[in-house]
Tab-separated table of C-alpha atoms and ligand atoms in Angstrom:
chain	number	residue	atom	x	y	z
P	1	MET	CA	121.545	44.485	177.099
P	2	ASN	CA	120.829	48.057	178.241
P	3	LYS	CA	117.886	49.838	176.708
P	4	PRO	CA	119.158	52.640	174.447
P	5	LEU	CA	119.021	56.106	175.994
P	6	ILE	CA	117.550	58.778	173.696
P	7	LEU	CA	117.935	62.511	174.284
P	8	VAL	CA	114.770	64.212	172.983
P	9	VAL	CA	115.364	67.936	172.207
P	10	GLU	CA	112.063	69.663	171.354
P	11	ASP	CA	110.481	72.853	172.636
P	12	ASP	CA	106.997	71.917	171.444
P	13	GLY	CA	105.364	70.039	174.343
P	14	THR	CA	102.866	68.163	172.146
P	15	VAL	CA	105.561	66.784	169.797
P	16	ARG	CA	107.819	66.000	172.819
P	17	ASN	CA	105.026	64.031	174.451
P	18	LEU	CA	104.287	62.108	171.279
P	19	ILE	CA	107.974	61.144	171.005
P	20	THR	CA	108.513	60.239	174.687
P	21	THR	CA	105.236	58.201	174.776
P	22	THR	CA	106.450	56.278	171.686
P	23	LEU	CA	109.891	55.701	173.204
P	24	LYS	CA	108.446	54.538	176.540
P	25	SER	CA	106.183	51.974	174.885
P	26	ASN	CA	109.018	50.656	172.706
P	27	GLU	CA	111.646	49.866	175.320
P	28	TYR	CA	113.732	52.971	174.988
P	29	ARG	CA	114.932	55.119	177.906
P	30	PHE	CA	114.838	58.848	177.330
P	31	LEU	CA	115.602	62.243	178.713
P	32	THR	CA	114.305	65.548	177.410
P	33	ALA	CA	115.577	69.098	176.779
P	34	ALA	CA	113.484	72.053	175.606
P	35	ASP	CA	116.307	74.324	174.391
P	36	GLY	CA	119.810	74.170	172.905
P	37	GLU	CA	121.877	74.953	175.990
P	38	SER	CA	120.209	72.260	178.113
P	39	ALA	CA	120.481	69.858	175.190
P	40	ILE	CA	124.246	70.335	174.937
P	41	ALA	CA	124.596	69.997	178.705
P	42	ALA	CA	122.474	66.779	178.784
P	43	ALA	CA	124.434	65.360	175.828
P	44	SER	CA	127.746	65.836	177.625
P	45	ILE	CA	126.641	64.763	181.104
P	46	ARG	CA	124.389	61.800	180.209
P	47	GLN	CA	126.090	60.597	177.021
P	48	PRO	CA	122.861	59.400	175.270
P	49	ASP	CA	122.997	56.688	172.576
P	50	ILE	CA	121.046	58.805	170.095
P	51	VAL	CA	119.944	62.476	170.038
P	52	LEU	CA	116.562	63.437	168.480
P	53	LEU	CA	116.994	67.134	167.718
P	54	ASP	CA	114.344	69.681	166.717
P	55	LEU	CA	115.972	72.371	164.533
P	56	GLY	CA	113.764	75.286	165.602
P	57	LEU	CA	114.695	75.913	169.241
P	58	PRO	CA	113.988	79.007	171.303
P	59	ASP	CA	117.599	79.919	172.285
P	60	MET	CA	119.701	78.793	169.341
P	61	ASP	CA	119.597	77.136	165.903
P	62	GLY	CA	119.595	73.363	166.025
P	63	VAL	CA	122.491	73.367	163.517
P	64	GLU	CA	124.567	75.237	166.171
P	65	VAL	CA	123.726	72.438	168.637
P	66	ILE	CA	125.093	69.882	166.132
P	67	HIS	CA	128.301	71.899	165.664
P	68	ARG	CA	128.815	72.151	169.385
P	69	ILE	CA	128.173	68.420	170.021
P	70	ARG	CA	130.358	67.402	166.997
P	71	SER	CA	133.265	69.358	168.466
P	72	TRP	CA	133.677	66.537	170.996
P	73	SER	CA	131.368	63.661	170.149
P	74	GLN	CA	130.275	61.477	167.222
P	75	MET	CA	127.050	60.420	168.999
P	76	PRO	CA	124.247	59.846	166.405
P	77	ILE	CA	121.972	62.874	165.861
P	78	ILE	CA	118.593	62.555	164.105
P	79	VAL	CA	117.208	65.945	163.112
P	80	ILE	CA	113.514	66.722	163.330
P	81	SER	CA	112.439	69.611	161.074
P	82	ALA	CA	109.373	71.224	159.625
P	83	ARG	CA	108.894	70.954	155.844
P	84	SER	CA	109.581	74.674	155.508
P	85	GLU	CA	113.062	74.218	156.955
P	86	ASP	CA	114.448	72.151	154.044
P	87	THR	CA	117.634	74.215	153.702
P	88	ASP	CA	118.176	73.911	157.485
P	89	LYS	CA	117.817	70.161	157.142
P	90	ILE	CA	120.588	70.076	154.549
P	91	ALA	CA	122.781	72.342	156.711
P	92	ALA	CA	122.132	69.994	159.626
P	93	LEU	CA	123.185	66.916	157.631
P	94	ASP	CA	126.303	68.795	156.433
P	95	ALA	CA	127.092	69.782	160.021
P	96	GLY	CA	127.199	66.088	160.934
P	97	ALA	CA	123.592	65.016	161.624
P	98	ASP	CA	123.063	61.318	160.772
P	99	ASP	CA	119.524	61.341	159.581
P	100	TYR	CA	116.321	63.393	159.524
P	101	LEU	CA	112.584	63.206	160.147
P	102	THR	CA	110.219	65.718	158.636
P	103	LYS	CA	107.266	66.981	160.718
P	104	PRO	CA	104.566	65.736	160.752
P	105	PHE	CA	106.040	62.230	161.078
P	106	SER	CA	104.386	58.938	162.054
P	107	VAL	CA	105.334	56.895	165.019
P	108	ALA	CA	106.294	54.071	162.630
P	109	GLU	CA	108.663	56.448	160.829
P	110	LEU	CA	110.294	57.595	164.070
P	111	LEU	CA	110.909	54.025	165.110
P	112	ALA	CA	112.260	53.063	161.701
P	113	ARG	CA	114.778	55.963	161.824
P	114	LEU	CA	115.927	54.877	165.271
P	115	ARG	CA	116.372	51.292	164.075
P	116	VAL	CA	118.419	52.481	161.041
P	117	THR	CA	120.698	54.445	163.311
P	118	GLN	CA	121.085	51.563	165.764
P	119	ARG	CA	121.943	49.158	162.925
P	120	ARG	CA	124.532	51.613	161.539
P	121	LEU	CA	126.108	51.915	165.022
P	122	ALA	CA	126.291	48.170	165.378
P	123	ALA	CA	127.814	47.867	161.896
P	124	GLN	CA	130.454	50.498	162.782
P	125	GLU	CA	131.371	48.643	165.950
P	126	ASN	CA	131.916	45.412	163.982
P	127	ARG	CA	133.935	47.117	161.299
P	128	THR	CA	137.400	47.461	162.783
P	129	GLY	CA	139.859	47.882	159.928
P	130	GLU	CA	138.030	45.434	157.664
P	131	SER	CA	139.336	45.124	154.143
P	132	THR	CA	135.970	44.186	152.643
P	133	PHE	CA	132.401	45.424	152.880
P	134	ARG	CA	129.394	43.189	152.483
P	135	ASN	CA	125.737	44.209	152.053
P	136	GLY	CA	123.266	41.735	150.464
P	137	SER	CA	124.934	40.385	147.330
P	138	LEU	CA	127.287	43.352	147.156
P	139	LEU	CA	130.914	42.889	148.145
P	140	ILE	CA	133.565	45.642	148.020
P	141	ASP	CA	137.172	44.468	148.190
P	142	TYR	CA	138.982	47.634	149.236
P	143	GLY	CA	142.424	46.148	148.710
P	144	ALA	CA	141.698	45.216	145.093
P	145	GLY	CA	139.549	48.322	144.501
P	146	CYS	CA	136.764	46.121	143.091
P	147	ALA	CA	133.058	45.580	143.665
P	148	TYR	CA	131.213	42.323	143.108
P	149	LEU	CA	127.574	41.355	142.845
P	150	ASP	CA	126.989	37.656	143.653
P	151	GLY	CA	130.712	37.153	143.093
P	152	VAL	CA	130.661	38.718	139.623
P	153	PRO	CA	132.882	41.846	139.198
P	154	VAL	CA	130.893	45.061	138.504
P	155	LYS	CA	132.630	47.280	135.970
P	156	LEU	CA	132.673	50.705	137.647
P	157	THR	CA	134.345	53.970	136.610
P	158	PRO	CA	136.697	55.437	139.237
P	159	THR	CA	134.050	58.018	140.182
P	160	GLU	CA	131.310	55.391	140.560
P	161	TYR	CA	133.673	53.319	142.727
P	162	LYS	CA	134.431	56.306	144.908
P	163	LEU	CA	130.752	57.077	145.295
P	164	LEU	CA	129.997	53.458	146.195
P	165	CYS	CA	132.747	53.494	148.892
P	166	LEU	CA	131.437	56.724	150.392
P	167	LEU	CA	127.919	55.358	150.577
P	168	ALA	CA	129.161	52.060	151.955
P	169	LYS	CA	131.310	53.711	154.630
P	170	ASP	CA	128.163	55.414	156.000
P	171	VAL	CA	125.634	52.660	155.163
P	172	GLY	CA	122.207	53.635	156.506
P	173	LYS	CA	123.101	57.307	156.667
P	174	VAL	CA	121.822	60.041	154.361
P	175	LEU	CA	124.745	61.782	152.636
P	176	THR	CA	123.997	65.189	151.165
P	177	HIS	CA	124.796	66.322	147.596
P	178	THR	CA	127.267	68.854	149.030
P	179	TYR	CA	129.027	66.253	151.170
P	180	LEU	CA	129.417	63.882	148.184
P	181	THR	CA	130.543	66.440	145.593
P	182	ASN	CA	133.054	67.885	148.097
P	183	LYS	CA	134.487	64.431	148.762
P	184	ILE	CA	134.747	63.628	145.074
P	185	TRP	CA	135.597	66.920	143.353
P	186	GLY	CA	136.510	69.128	146.272
P	187	SER	CA	133.752	71.567	145.335
P	188	CYS	CA	129.976	71.824	145.161
P	189	TRP	CA	129.147	73.876	142.087
P	190	GLU	CA	125.881	73.446	140.210
P	191	SER	CA	127.891	71.554	137.539
P	192	ASP	CA	129.179	69.116	140.196
P	193	MET	CA	125.646	68.493	141.323
P	194	ALA	CA	124.624	67.644	137.767
P	195	SER	CA	127.656	65.301	137.397
P	196	LEU	CA	126.788	63.656	140.696
P	197	ARG	CA	123.292	62.886	139.438
P	198	VAL	CA	124.700	61.289	136.271
P	199	HIS	CA	127.288	59.169	138.068
P	200	MET	CA	124.779	58.099	140.693
P	201	ALA	CA	122.288	57.090	137.999
P	202	THR	CA	124.868	54.934	136.181
P	203	LEU	CA	126.097	53.436	139.455
P	204	ARG	CA	122.478	52.540	140.421
P	205	ARG	CA	121.845	50.955	136.994
P	206	LYS	CA	124.911	48.760	137.424
P	207	LEU	CA	124.037	47.727	140.943
P	208	GLU	CA	120.307	47.334	140.639
P	209	LYS	CA	119.926	45.951	137.073
P	210	ASP	CA	118.035	42.699	136.618
P	211	SER	CA	116.927	42.742	140.210
P	212	SER	CA	114.351	44.190	142.467
P	213	VAL	CA	116.961	44.815	145.109
P	214	GLN	CA	117.408	48.487	146.004
P	215	TYR	CA	120.828	49.481	147.308
P	216	ILE	CA	120.664	53.227	146.967
P	217	GLN	CA	117.771	55.403	148.067
P	218	THR	CA	117.343	58.962	146.677
P	219	HIS	CA	116.292	61.707	149.065
P	220	ILE	CA	114.973	64.281	146.626
P	221	GLY	CA	116.617	67.695	147.042
P	222	ILE	CA	118.870	66.311	149.817
P	223	GLY	CA	121.108	63.427	148.870
P	224	TYR	CA	121.505	59.629	148.915
P	225	ARG	CA	121.553	56.753	151.339
P	226	MET	CA	122.799	53.165	150.946
P	227	LEU	CA	120.214	50.859	152.479
P	228	LYS	CA	121.431	48.199	154.875
P	229	LEU	CA	120.094	44.918	153.464
Z	301	CA	CA1	110.589	73.870	167.657
């Protein structure tokens, strides 16, 4: 199997070196770009497996890079942002980024994010028009519109079921509050955000009751992710 090729987009030489050293010692191939234009060019010419993208670039906003790449490719993009760029991070996820890392991040965290993205890719490739979804003891039967835990039907409201399907469709990926409320109610008012929190809380109670298994992870201020078990 080919080693995955990672495009590292980062103008800060120190962070870039940390990332490329980590990639090199963990069996990844990589190429680098220090600004948005060369990142877009490298993405189209070299077709990397995953893009690691810093949001603060000298020539353009990282979110613009995502928009440009998304106009022709679904290649996974993991955003790297400073803590002060929280709203940019959300804009990046809404623009189609798959995941994010907040600076400063550890090498272990970087590798974990890469593994999550690779697992999600593998799951997508295996999921060609399947009528069911399995994850741990959870089974969704799309045809019947039902979810089961260990074979026992879970009583879900229509909104909870929709939320579960959205999270399952992008298992391993962080979905923002805006994305979810838009998918469910077609809007993202403050009241929708509040409803989302309520429905997500009841869904989690139904899925995670009586067990230590965690299916849904909360990203405070950002959104939710279904963990791949
Ligand atoms: Ca930067």
